[in-house]
């Protein structure tokens, strides 16, 4: 099922929808006005812990491999500990620091060292391309069929409205591959391979993007699979394996968290019609209906970049992530007041539902039933025709919305050569 | 330079270990000064000068260049309520080739949140952000044979750097020494920053004459007064190269006086506050592209002020065209630099929003 008009779907009057918008604006204002030294201390502490973990991981591995020559028993535990530290460091950097800094959540500090315009994260995708494919395309066109390239990432069929093809029979396998190689999948995401294949992509832009990906990917590979292993001398292979393990665990973890954002049951899809003349308040509503939270303790939320508050993150992508927990209390109350669905559940259940959808949608719709809650019986939402999965170019899209928040282009992006 | 090349190479090699970050991003946790990504300095000492002024002795970190020209200012950035705020202060210490520290002297302004914090709230050991020295209010080398300094209040600081330089280089002694007259206004003797040092310098050097004016008791300097004015203090002022630094109204009066006499070529001014508006644009509608906001403004309103009024989260620092924190990309239209009158209108040209105003409609990328 896909929604063509959030207002009709939620049975809300125009006035009520506008009121919800005003209440959400008020929540944003309150957080903006209260950002201060405590928030700065939070992000600085995260960065300090993350860099400490990264250093500890590298040093432990080196010490283990060299020390192992004299005391062979220490090598293995040192490599395990080192890979664990490094994996945690990469997860923390990608999820709680990099992703959020690049959203401009910390730009208000006016600190060029923690700023969306120049943050580069510890993964293969160049920050600049992420800020286009994620901050703009995904966050503005969230779950709109044919617009949001994150619905299945051009690899998987994640909505019943997407046309079935025998290719999708292999979906469980593609899914496992995507999870394993997640950072490389993400790295190629903004390139849009399909448009390249069809020859629709501007060759100059393609060359620029490929160059960026190559440079970034090369540096990442050199660091983890050449330089650090080389420093371990004869035990280079063990260090390369440990680094690969750290990268793999980061890939699997970020894959799980990201798949819990929009693929559990209850996260709705929308049709193109919804985008026409969409107001700020309707955009807010679409974000609530299109995202899914998961529950957990503070540590789980930090390690997942506070994306367990996916709904709050989609409403306010540029507010500091450490405030999403307190925002969620208010958003949830708002949803109850207006009887708007607010999707949440434990992490394992949310991921289980996403996995079930992946498997179900690998076969034609008629073989399975939908798990969406209360399929609507109304004309505006039911029985949408199957849609092709062609990607839109920027020229075919609405320009960037204000609701996406603060955003600065990278200097490299500003110079067009 | 020979010593710096291998060092740069070491850091470049280190980058392969820390990519996408710099080694500096890790090293600063060992010592906050071991980074040149953003210049940093540590407050070594806070020396009270008067009741409301203090000298900060700052030890800059990696990447600093000590060779400032006497009279130049540096940017100081500190985090207030989590947000970096930037101001510029003249360096009061003399340039040293093998320097370890720089000094700035700050007066706490009644409404100046940042200056009061610098004077009263800073503990030695505090880490600040720094911006490299800039400014054209400097002493030429060699200095002209006859000089006049007209300063008031904390405007003494750049001139102090010049006098210390002259003193240390021995330029103020001997038959070739320049003749220097300094006129220093301050409400009371107690409020006079560097009073004792200046008196000692005047005592030491015959060719340095110091006039003190205590404006609480004797009134302001009346430039045109035959006895109390410039003609009385320094009859040959028309033949001197003059440097003036102090509050805006005083500088306005001085520059007006020099213009009347046709001597503006001989006058150097340092304004602590930017005087904008002379070179105004035409105004127009400024559109902030990403936030979708727009506002109609006149030609004297800076793009930064316009954005703030429209409710856009504008980045800013010193608000006087120094620190470049406020730089944004101009997508469409033209803006004018209110200081120089220069126009910027290339596609995607970066502009400093704090010193530019709209010339017709324009669109900014924020």
XYZ file of C-alpha atoms in Angstrom:
783
model
C 0.000 0.000 0.000
C 1.169 3.449 -0.772
C -0.297 6.689 0.436
C -1.186 9.417 -2.021
C -2.293 12.010 0.529
C -1.161 11.910 4.142
C -3.887 14.259 5.237
C -6.664 12.014 3.982
C -4.909 8.901 5.200
C -4.657 10.200 8.748
C -8.261 11.522 8.743
C -7.000 14.908 9.860
C -8.479 18.234 8.872
C -6.290 20.837 7.219
C -6.369 22.890 10.400
C -5.233 19.917 12.494
C -2.383 19.168 10.127
C -1.226 22.779 10.330
C -1.502 22.658 14.110
C 0.722 19.561 14.202
C 3.236 21.451 12.063
C 3.222 24.374 14.478
C 3.700 22.080 17.455
C 6.641 20.367 15.780
C 8.133 23.766 14.894
C 7.828 24.697 18.563
C 9.739 21.553 19.580
C 12.498 22.478 17.114
C 12.646 26.029 18.449
C 12.905 24.846 22.030
C 15.867 22.601 21.230
C 17.587 25.256 19.135
C 17.261 27.766 21.950
C 18.650 25.398 24.541
C 21.675 24.091 22.640
C 24.760 24.930 24.643
C 27.894 23.926 26.466
C 26.476 20.560 27.614
C 25.830 19.522 24.015
C 29.328 20.616 23.025
C 30.734 18.534 25.851
C 28.746 15.550 24.545
C 30.056 15.628 20.977
C 33.596 16.353 22.152
C 33.418 13.405 24.516
C 32.181 11.154 21.699
C 35.023 12.265 19.447
C 37.561 11.744 22.203
C 36.270 8.236 22.988
C 36.136 7.357 19.299
C 39.706 8.460 18.599
C 40.854 6.760 21.771
C 39.223 3.487 20.670
C 40.746 3.751 17.201
C 44.217 4.364 18.621
C 43.795 1.594 21.185
C 42.713 -0.824 18.450
C 45.682 -0.118 16.202
C 48.210 -0.084 19.019
C 46.875 -3.283 20.598
C 47.180 -5.112 17.289
C 50.713 -3.877 16.692
C 51.773 -4.682 20.222
C 50.165 -8.118 19.951
C 51.854 -9.063 16.698
C 55.308 -7.846 17.738
C 54.919 -9.003 21.338
C 53.715 -12.361 20.043
C 57.268 -13.143 18.943
C 58.305 -13.334 22.567
C 55.082 -14.477 24.144
C 53.041 -16.308 21.500
C 50.063 -16.599 23.788
C 49.330 -12.853 23.743
C 48.924 -12.468 20.010
C 45.482 -13.879 19.519
C 43.763 -12.104 22.426
C 45.491 -8.879 21.377
C 44.227 -9.208 17.832
C 40.696 -9.951 19.042
C 40.767 -6.997 21.427
C 42.304 -4.734 18.771
C 39.700 -5.673 16.168
C 36.945 -5.099 18.712
C 38.236 -1.623 19.616
C 38.676 -0.725 15.969
C 35.241 -2.024 15.021
C 33.649 -0.020 17.833
C 35.602 3.061 16.761
C 34.403 2.727 13.183
C 30.807 2.196 14.265
C 30.888 5.180 16.588
C 32.496 7.347 13.922
C 30.097 6.411 11.158
C 26.895 6.373 13.179
C 26.984 8.858 16.032
C 29.671 11.252 14.795
C 30.066 11.273 11.007
C 26.453 10.812 9.970
C 25.231 13.415 12.410
C 27.974 15.978 11.824
C 27.344 15.761 8.080
C 23.672 16.506 8.702
C 24.815 19.829 10.146
C 23.700 18.852 13.655
C 26.783 20.549 15.113
C 27.256 23.443 12.676
C 25.748 25.847 15.207
C 28.937 25.610 17.299
C 30.774 27.518 14.586
C 33.680 25.110 14.949
C 35.328 24.315 11.603
C 36.681 21.061 13.046
C 33.188 19.668 13.658
C 31.273 20.992 10.677
C 29.136 19.553 7.886
C 31.058 21.464 5.235
C 34.306 19.582 5.723
C 33.703 16.436 7.776
C 35.046 13.328 6.063
C 34.036 9.996 7.579
C 35.828 6.695 8.030
C 34.058 4.792 5.257
C 34.442 4.440 1.512
C 31.811 6.923 0.416
C 33.006 10.511 -0.049
C 31.152 12.822 2.332
C 30.074 15.114 -0.465
C 28.172 12.349 -2.267
C 26.578 11.188 0.951
C 25.293 14.689 1.588
C 23.540 14.550 -1.773
C 22.186 10.992 -1.811
C 21.246 10.912 1.857
C 20.689 14.427 3.215
C 18.802 15.610 0.151
C 17.396 12.688 -1.848
C 16.542 10.350 1.003
C 15.566 12.889 3.643
C 13.443 15.038 1.378
C 11.714 12.308 -0.644
C 11.541 9.805 2.194
C 9.719 6.640 1.119
C 8.217 8.211 -2.000
C 8.170 5.497 -4.660
C 10.315 6.383 -7.626
C 11.913 9.303 -5.761
C 13.645 7.866 -2.705
C 16.524 5.706 -3.921
C 16.877 4.246 -0.438
C 13.808 2.035 -0.966
C 15.884 -1.073 -1.643
C 18.915 0.920 -2.840
C 18.244 -0.089 -6.450
C 19.132 -3.677 -5.508
C 16.248 -4.970 -3.424
C 12.492 -4.870 -3.842
C 11.207 -3.416 -0.584
C 7.694 -2.247 -1.494
C 4.853 -4.226 -2.956
C 4.329 -1.421 -5.446
C 7.724 -2.074 -6.988
C 7.314 -4.273 -10.056
C 8.339 -7.896 -9.579
C 10.944 -9.462 -11.869
C 12.596 -12.909 -11.740
C 15.801 -11.069 -10.752
C 14.284 -10.592 -7.299
C 14.199 -14.350 -6.636
C 17.831 -13.899 -5.597
C 16.903 -11.168 -3.126
C 17.987 -13.036 0.061
C 21.414 -13.504 -1.495
C 21.721 -9.873 -2.630
C 20.679 -8.846 0.842
C 23.452 -10.902 2.452
C 25.968 -9.461 0.007
C 24.784 -5.912 0.636
C 25.114 -6.406 4.383
C 28.630 -7.782 4.055
C 29.903 -5.153 1.653
C 27.739 -2.370 3.001
C 30.362 0.396 2.912
C 31.082 -0.287 -0.762
C 27.405 -0.417 -1.623
C 26.968 2.952 0.038
C 30.063 4.262 -1.771
C 28.454 3.608 -5.160
C 24.990 4.771 -4.142
C 25.119 8.357 -5.375
C 26.762 7.399 -8.671
C 23.495 5.924 -9.929
C 24.788 2.990 -11.965
C 21.486 2.687 -13.782
C 21.692 6.151 -15.306
C 25.296 5.481 -16.239
C 24.257 2.267 -18.001
C 21.574 4.104 -19.911
C 24.022 6.839 -20.816
C 21.882 9.469 -19.102
C 24.513 10.647 -16.678
C 26.518 13.806 -17.294
C 29.987 12.419 -18.131
C 31.773 15.307 -16.403
C 29.863 14.778 -13.173
C 30.405 11.024 -13.425
C 34.136 11.454 -13.827
C 34.293 13.778 -10.849
C 32.331 11.369 -8.659
C 34.337 8.348 -9.756
C 37.573 10.166 -9.024
C 36.341 11.053 -5.529
C 35.248 7.485 -4.831
C 38.499 6.102 -6.147
C 40.623 8.446 -4.051
C 38.612 7.895 -0.882
C 38.389 4.120 -1.377
C 42.081 3.848 -2.151
C 43.067 5.689 1.031
C 40.751 3.535 3.110
C 42.080 0.304 1.600
C 45.705 1.402 1.898
C 45.247 2.240 5.564
C 43.520 -0.971 6.621
C 45.104 -3.498 4.274
C 48.555 -2.160 3.417
C 50.015 0.367 5.859
C 48.951 -1.082 9.216
C 49.638 -4.690 8.170
C 53.049 -3.597 6.863
C 53.842 -2.084 10.259
C 53.338 -5.532 11.765
C 56.055 -6.957 9.572
C 55.859 -10.732 9.142
C 52.495 -10.914 10.903
C 50.863 -8.614 8.329
C 48.264 -11.184 7.403
C 46.856 -11.379 10.935
C 46.500 -7.608 11.133
C 44.830 -7.443 7.721
C 42.333 -10.072 8.849
C 41.692 -8.244 12.120
C 41.092 -4.977 10.214
C 38.774 -6.759 7.803
C 36.850 -8.121 10.776
C 36.482 -4.622 12.203
C 35.234 -3.336 8.850
C 32.865 -6.278 8.468
C 31.331 -5.823 11.905
C 30.821 -2.133 11.176
C 29.203 -3.079 7.828
C 26.813 -5.584 9.404
C 25.892 -3.307 12.272
C 25.219 -0.223 10.177
C 23.269 -2.350 7.705
C 21.005 -3.666 10.463
C 20.426 -0.224 11.957
C 19.701 1.359 8.608
C 17.331 -1.401 7.542
C 15.389 -0.822 10.750
C 14.753 2.790 9.774
C 12.189 2.414 7.028
C 11.619 -1.276 6.303
C 9.808 -2.633 9.405
C 6.038 -3.138 9.100
C 4.183 0.076 9.647
C 6.605 2.352 7.828
C 4.496 3.594 4.933
C 5.301 4.280 1.317
C 3.982 7.205 -0.653
C 3.188 7.948 -4.244
C 4.404 10.848 -6.280
C 1.058 12.617 -5.881
C 1.869 13.270 -2.230
C 4.814 15.474 -3.242
C 2.651 17.875 -5.227
C 2.128 21.070 -3.241
C 3.213 19.299 -0.085
C 3.211 21.745 2.812
C 5.740 21.821 5.610
C 3.220 20.146 7.921
C 2.411 17.432 5.410
C 6.121 16.828 4.969
C 6.388 16.396 8.746
C 3.510 13.913 8.695
C 5.095 11.932 5.896
C 8.309 11.671 7.928
C 6.394 10.294 10.922
C 4.503 7.751 8.799
C 7.539 6.732 6.756
C 10.010 6.020 9.549
C 10.296 3.398 12.266
C 12.009 3.662 15.645
C 13.454 0.926 17.788
C 13.742 0.731 21.551
C 16.872 0.254 23.597
C 19.131 1.615 26.299
C 21.373 4.663 26.026
C 24.383 2.635 24.870
C 22.438 1.010 22.042
C 21.210 4.420 20.945
C 24.723 5.893 20.924
C 26.151 2.978 18.971
C 23.371 3.321 16.425
C 23.869 7.056 16.014
C 20.542 7.656 17.773
C 18.835 6.272 14.665
C 16.579 4.291 16.989
C 14.908 7.694 17.030
C 14.516 7.523 13.260
C 11.179 9.361 13.361
C 12.654 12.241 15.351
C 15.741 12.264 13.134
C 13.558 12.538 10.036
C 11.517 15.356 11.547
C 14.618 17.295 12.646
C 17.625 15.960 10.731
C 19.879 18.801 11.874
C 19.136 18.888 15.603
C 21.865 17.343 17.791
C 21.369 13.598 18.103
C 21.875 13.594 21.863
C 18.569 15.461 22.149
C 16.456 12.992 20.148
C 15.552 10.991 23.268
C 13.901 13.992 24.917
C 12.312 15.039 21.602
C 10.814 11.563 21.196
C 8.765 11.925 24.376
C 7.074 14.999 22.934
C 6.652 13.586 19.444
C 5.090 10.450 20.816
C 2.647 12.441 22.910
C 1.767 14.478 19.839
C 1.151 11.323 17.827
C -1.123 9.942 20.525
C -3.047 13.185 20.718
C -3.793 13.178 16.990
C -4.007 9.381 16.641
C -1.097 9.180 14.219
C 0.693 5.802 14.025
C 4.129 5.853 15.673
C 6.057 2.735 14.727
C 8.488 1.295 17.242
C 9.564 -1.988 18.790
C 12.610 -3.864 19.983
C 15.547 -3.960 17.568
C 15.313 -7.697 16.863
C 11.633 -7.455 16.004
C 12.124 -4.446 13.744
C 14.948 -6.124 11.881
C 13.029 -9.409 11.739
C 10.159 -7.635 10.013
C 12.512 -6.028 7.492
C 14.056 -9.419 6.760
C 10.626 -10.980 6.352
C 9.714 -8.299 3.801
C 12.950 -8.939 1.894
C 12.113 -12.628 1.642
C 8.406 -12.157 0.893
C 8.982 -9.600 -1.822
C 11.471 -11.800 -3.635
C 8.410 -13.571 -5.069
C 5.380 -12.061 -6.846
C 2.821 -10.243 -4.663
C 0.121 -12.845 -5.237
C 2.131 -15.535 -3.456
C 2.224 -13.628 -0.176
C 0.104 -11.321 1.963
C 1.040 -7.858 3.157
C 2.070 -7.342 6.763
C 1.160 -3.676 6.680
C -1.213 -2.850 9.496
C -4.837 -2.228 8.522
C -4.641 -2.021 4.753
C -6.810 0.889 3.753
C -9.994 0.331 1.832
C -10.099 3.828 0.431
C -9.721 4.990 -3.093
C -6.740 7.254 -2.533
C -4.394 4.626 -1.248
C -5.458 1.176 -2.362
C -4.367 -0.857 -5.342
C -1.614 1.299 -6.691
C -0.282 0.064 -10.015
C 3.178 -1.436 -10.062
C 5.873 1.105 -10.646
C 9.109 0.936 -12.518
C 12.280 1.582 -10.559
C 13.864 4.178 -12.800
C 15.722 6.780 -10.832
C 14.976 10.477 -11.110
C 17.661 12.962 -11.974
C 17.990 16.109 -9.863
C 16.392 18.105 -12.661
C 13.207 16.041 -12.312
C 13.007 16.619 -8.572
C 11.700 19.414 -6.398
C 14.494 21.625 -5.053
C 15.816 21.076 -1.552
C 13.396 21.840 1.250
C 14.091 24.056 4.223
C 13.031 21.293 6.591
C 16.211 19.393 5.847
C 17.970 21.956 7.994
C 21.422 23.441 7.916
C 23.599 22.160 5.134
C 26.834 23.359 3.638
C 28.417 22.053 0.517
C 31.979 20.827 0.624
C 34.517 23.266 -0.824
C 35.301 20.638 -3.458
C 31.720 20.556 -4.502
C 31.688 24.315 -4.891
C 34.524 24.252 -7.402
C 33.110 22.588 -10.463
C 36.109 20.911 -11.990
C 62.790 26.150 5.565
C 65.117 23.186 5.295
C 63.934 21.928 8.658
C 60.248 22.217 7.845
C 60.215 20.075 4.702
C 60.970 16.702 6.320
C 58.524 17.625 9.077
C 55.790 18.184 6.519
C 56.732 14.864 4.970
C 56.425 13.110 8.304
C 52.957 14.538 8.756
C 51.970 13.561 5.245
C 53.167 10.027 5.917
C 51.214 10.104 9.168
C 48.103 10.966 7.203
C 48.083 7.522 5.611
C 47.644 6.139 9.134
C 44.892 8.502 10.167
C 43.005 9.090 6.916
C 40.406 10.574 6.498
C 41.557 12.588 9.523
C 44.928 14.295 10.036
C 47.518 13.162 12.582
C 46.826 16.513 14.263
C 43.271 15.349 15.020
C 44.751 12.672 17.282
C 47.807 14.534 18.553
C 45.739 17.356 19.998
C 44.503 14.940 22.638
C 48.093 14.555 23.828
C 48.769 18.281 23.766
C 46.106 20.739 22.685
C 48.729 22.851 20.903
C 49.870 19.997 18.650
C 47.543 20.765 15.820
C 47.548 23.217 12.974
C 44.108 22.349 11.634
C 42.656 25.293 13.483
C 45.251 27.529 15.124
C 45.218 27.289 18.861
C 46.885 29.088 21.725
C 47.186 28.513 25.452
C 46.794 31.374 27.888
C 50.038 31.398 29.879
C 49.442 34.451 32.020
C 46.762 37.040 32.631
C 48.408 40.298 33.717
C 46.044 42.942 35.092
C 46.882 46.331 33.572
C 44.129 48.535 35.002
C 40.904 47.818 36.803
C 39.174 46.725 33.630
C 42.011 45.785 31.290
C 44.369 42.854 31.230
C 47.160 41.554 29.067
C 46.873 37.956 27.942
C 50.151 36.234 27.257
C 49.379 33.473 24.781
C 51.515 30.576 23.668
C 50.440 29.726 20.133
C 50.452 26.133 18.924
C 51.592 24.507 15.706
C 51.221 26.498 12.535
C 51.715 29.914 14.091
C 54.024 32.453 12.461
C 55.571 34.840 14.940
C 56.617 37.449 12.451
C 53.694 39.818 12.772
C 54.325 43.418 11.840
C 54.149 45.828 14.781
C 50.617 47.231 14.904
C 48.801 44.231 13.455
C 45.905 42.466 15.129
C 45.061 38.802 15.650
C 41.710 37.029 15.872
C 40.791 35.380 19.155
C 38.031 32.785 19.219
C 36.485 31.368 22.365
C 33.486 29.166 22.902
C 30.705 30.974 24.746
C 27.663 28.802 25.554
C 29.028 26.261 23.128
C 29.387 28.651 20.207
C 32.666 30.044 18.958
C 32.765 33.848 19.094
C 35.558 35.777 17.435
C 37.016 39.228 18.070
C 40.148 40.947 16.910
C 42.745 42.467 19.193
C 45.959 44.307 18.444
C 49.107 42.490 19.416
C 50.844 44.524 22.097
C 54.056 42.507 22.211
C 56.818 43.198 19.720
C 57.521 40.722 16.945
C 60.278 38.259 17.786
C 61.946 35.955 15.416
C 62.354 33.240 18.013
C 59.190 34.068 19.864
C 57.318 31.720 22.113
C 54.398 33.899 23.071
C 52.307 36.823 21.900
C 50.482 39.327 24.062
C 47.196 41.034 23.518
C 45.711 43.645 25.784
C 41.981 43.670 26.235
C 39.677 46.144 27.907
C 36.384 44.809 29.217
C 33.651 46.747 27.464
C 30.484 47.291 29.529
C 28.308 45.558 26.915
C 31.054 43.307 25.573
C 30.315 39.794 26.734
C 33.437 38.431 25.145
C 35.870 41.126 26.294
C 34.666 40.857 29.905
C 35.142 37.135 29.713
C 38.667 37.581 28.374
C 39.601 40.062 31.105
C 37.902 38.445 34.102
C 37.010 34.894 33.243
C 40.156 33.383 31.760
C 42.324 31.042 33.738
C 45.902 30.407 32.674
C 45.874 27.151 30.766
C 42.726 27.971 28.792
C 42.928 26.986 25.135
C 41.834 29.624 22.622
C 41.474 29.595 18.864
C 43.674 32.062 17.007
C 43.695 33.707 13.592
C 46.964 34.822 12.018
C 47.987 38.493 12.272
C 46.446 40.874 9.773
C 46.060 44.584 9.234
C 47.767 47.523 7.549
C 48.033 49.745 10.614
C 51.728 49.001 10.878
C 55.074 50.629 11.407
C 57.212 50.820 8.262
C 60.791 49.628 8.434
C 62.790 51.850 8.465
C 60.396 54.178 10.295
C 59.782 57.720 8.947
C 61.918 60.458 10.557
C 59.018 62.145 12.311
C 55.978 60.394 13.758
C 52.876 61.317 15.720
C 50.739 58.793 17.583
C 47.231 59.837 18.605
C 45.684 57.181 20.809
C 42.856 56.871 23.306
C 41.867 54.108 25.703
C 42.709 50.603 24.586
C 43.711 52.085 21.218
C 47.168 52.222 22.763
C 47.827 48.524 22.134
C 48.990 48.540 18.475
C 51.105 51.629 19.155
C 52.634 49.912 22.177
C 53.785 47.114 19.900
C 55.376 49.709 17.601
C 57.113 51.554 20.450
C 58.425 48.347 21.980
C 59.801 47.368 18.602
C 61.514 50.740 18.160
C 62.914 50.493 21.687
C 64.188 46.969 21.346
C 65.810 47.562 18.007
C 67.597 50.606 19.432
C 65.983 52.762 16.766
C 65.048 55.477 19.269
C 68.650 56.325 20.129
C 71.428 58.001 18.180
C 71.574 60.884 15.729
C 69.495 59.086 13.067
C 66.700 58.272 15.491
C 63.157 59.300 14.488
C 61.373 61.949 16.468
C 58.236 60.511 18.068
C 55.377 62.360 19.726
C 52.624 60.415 21.399
C 49.350 61.819 22.632
C 47.426 59.464 24.866
C 43.915 60.226 26.144
C 42.321 58.332 28.968
C 39.580 59.208 31.468
C 41.891 58.980 34.494
C 45.544 58.044 35.100
C 44.398 54.758 36.673
C 42.576 53.726 33.549
C 45.660 54.280 31.432
C 46.981 50.968 30.108
C 50.823 50.773 29.976
C 51.170 54.177 31.720
C 54.268 53.249 33.711
C 55.975 51.537 30.815
C 55.307 54.494 28.534
C 56.581 56.970 31.121
C 59.732 54.900 31.512
C 60.233 54.793 27.752
C 59.782 58.571 27.466
C 62.288 58.993 30.292
C 64.786 56.726 28.578
C 64.592 58.210 25.095
C 65.036 61.940 24.443
C 63.352 61.677 21.096
C 60.126 60.240 22.478
C 57.694 62.794 23.878
C 54.624 61.603 25.761
C 51.515 63.745 26.305
C 48.920 62.429 28.668
C 45.396 63.776 28.674
C 42.995 62.811 31.422
C 39.656 63.463 29.877
C 37.597 63.178 33.094
C 39.276 66.297 34.440
C 40.661 68.054 31.380
C 38.093 67.245 28.714
C 38.535 65.643 25.329
C 41.260 66.536 22.903
C 40.088 69.531 20.887
C 42.007 69.136 17.657
C 41.589 72.681 16.416
C 42.232 74.492 19.703
C 45.339 76.725 19.283
C 46.869 75.684 22.632
C 45.181 72.446 23.678
C 44.827 71.161 20.128
C 47.299 69.609 17.719
C 49.029 72.932 17.038
C 49.732 73.286 20.761
C 50.831 69.710 21.458
C 52.852 69.177 18.358
C 53.287 72.340 16.245
C 54.932 70.459 13.379
C 52.155 67.790 13.119
C 51.612 68.689 9.474
C 55.065 67.357 8.651
C 54.604 64.102 10.524
C 53.357 60.680 9.588
C 50.425 60.098 11.952
C 48.906 56.926 13.413
C 45.600 57.200 15.229
C 43.770 54.520 17.157
C 40.823 54.801 19.519
C 37.044 55.072 19.663
C 35.091 55.733 16.461
C 34.054 59.364 17.137
C 37.651 60.354 17.881
C 38.872 58.775 14.655
C 36.082 60.489 12.719
C 37.160 63.860 14.124
C 40.812 63.226 13.363
C 40.224 62.081 9.810
C 37.932 65.082 9.206
C 40.598 67.417 10.546
C 43.323 65.903 8.380
C 41.106 66.021 5.318
C 40.403 69.679 5.908
C 44.129 70.336 5.869
C 44.590 68.096 2.823
C 46.848 65.762 4.798
C 44.861 62.516 4.669
C 47.785 60.826 2.893
C 49.828 61.115 6.071
C 47.202 59.581 8.337
C 46.915 55.900 9.299
C 43.781 54.841 11.126
C 42.905 51.723 13.067
C 39.246 51.350 13.768
C 38.194 48.744 16.273
C 34.711 48.803 14.842
C 34.110 48.615 11.152
C 32.468 51.670 9.795
C 30.224 50.402 7.070
C 27.736 52.096 4.829
C 29.837 54.525 2.801
C 29.997 52.072 -0.046
C 26.406 50.886 0.208
C 24.799 48.632 -2.360
C 21.398 49.295 -3.852
C 19.547 46.773 -1.770
C 17.089 44.230 -3.083
C 15.586 40.908 -2.177
C 18.052 38.417 -0.733
C 16.974 34.799 -1.079
C 18.533 32.051 1.044
C 18.255 29.074 -1.238
C 18.467 26.040 0.993
C 16.350 27.414 3.791
C 13.871 28.830 1.306
C 13.749 32.141 3.158
C 14.004 35.599 1.662
C 14.015 39.182 2.853
C 13.969 42.635 1.319
C 16.803 44.887 2.472
C 18.366 48.277 1.824
C 21.896 48.783 0.569
C 23.398 49.413 4.000
C 22.269 46.130 5.596
C 24.862 43.408 5.389
C 23.890 40.041 3.987
C 24.660 38.558 7.415
C 22.264 40.907 9.214
C 19.636 40.251 6.556
C 19.969 36.491 6.996
C 19.712 36.735 10.758
C 16.639 38.892 10.457
C 15.096 36.348 8.117
C 15.776 33.618 10.655
C 18.478 31.780 8.754
C 21.196 30.140 10.862
C 23.968 32.294 9.430
C 27.529 31.353 10.291
C 29.572 34.241 11.617
C 32.702 35.028 13.546
C 34.348 38.411 13.953
C 31.623 40.302 12.091
C 34.249 42.604 10.619
C 35.535 40.788 7.598
C 38.538 39.152 9.221
C 37.895 35.581 10.173
C 35.980 34.351 7.091
C 33.687 32.223 9.255
C 30.679 33.843 7.602
C 31.730 33.085 4.019
C 28.891 31.690 1.902
C 28.427 30.922 -1.760
C 26.620 33.530 -3.782
C 24.528 31.596 -6.279
C 23.002 34.468 -8.184
C 23.161 38.254 -8.191
C 25.775 40.694 -6.994
C 26.944 41.941 -3.614
C 29.261 44.808 -2.741
C 32.001 44.862 -0.139
C 31.025 47.748 2.123
C 34.634 48.488 2.973
C 36.216 48.586 -0.452
C 33.247 48.905 -2.795
C 34.399 45.797 -4.668
C 31.595 43.853 -6.272
C 31.281 40.092 -6.259
C 28.975 38.445 -8.758
C 30.671 35.469 -10.369
C 28.544 32.323 -10.374
C 29.096 30.420 -7.122
C 31.506 32.998 -5.800
C 32.241 32.757 -2.068
C 31.392 36.014 -0.286
C 31.936 37.325 3.228
C 28.402 38.034 4.360
C 29.380 40.244 7.302
C 30.857 43.010 5.125
C 28.792 42.776 1.952
C 25.391 44.149 0.971
C 23.050 43.357 -1.884
C 23.270 45.158 -5.202
C 19.890 44.173 -6.568
C 18.300 40.767 -5.946
C 20.612 37.940 -5.008
C 20.501 34.330 -3.885
C 22.768 32.683 -1.344
C 23.487 29.041 -0.788
C 22.377 28.446 2.760
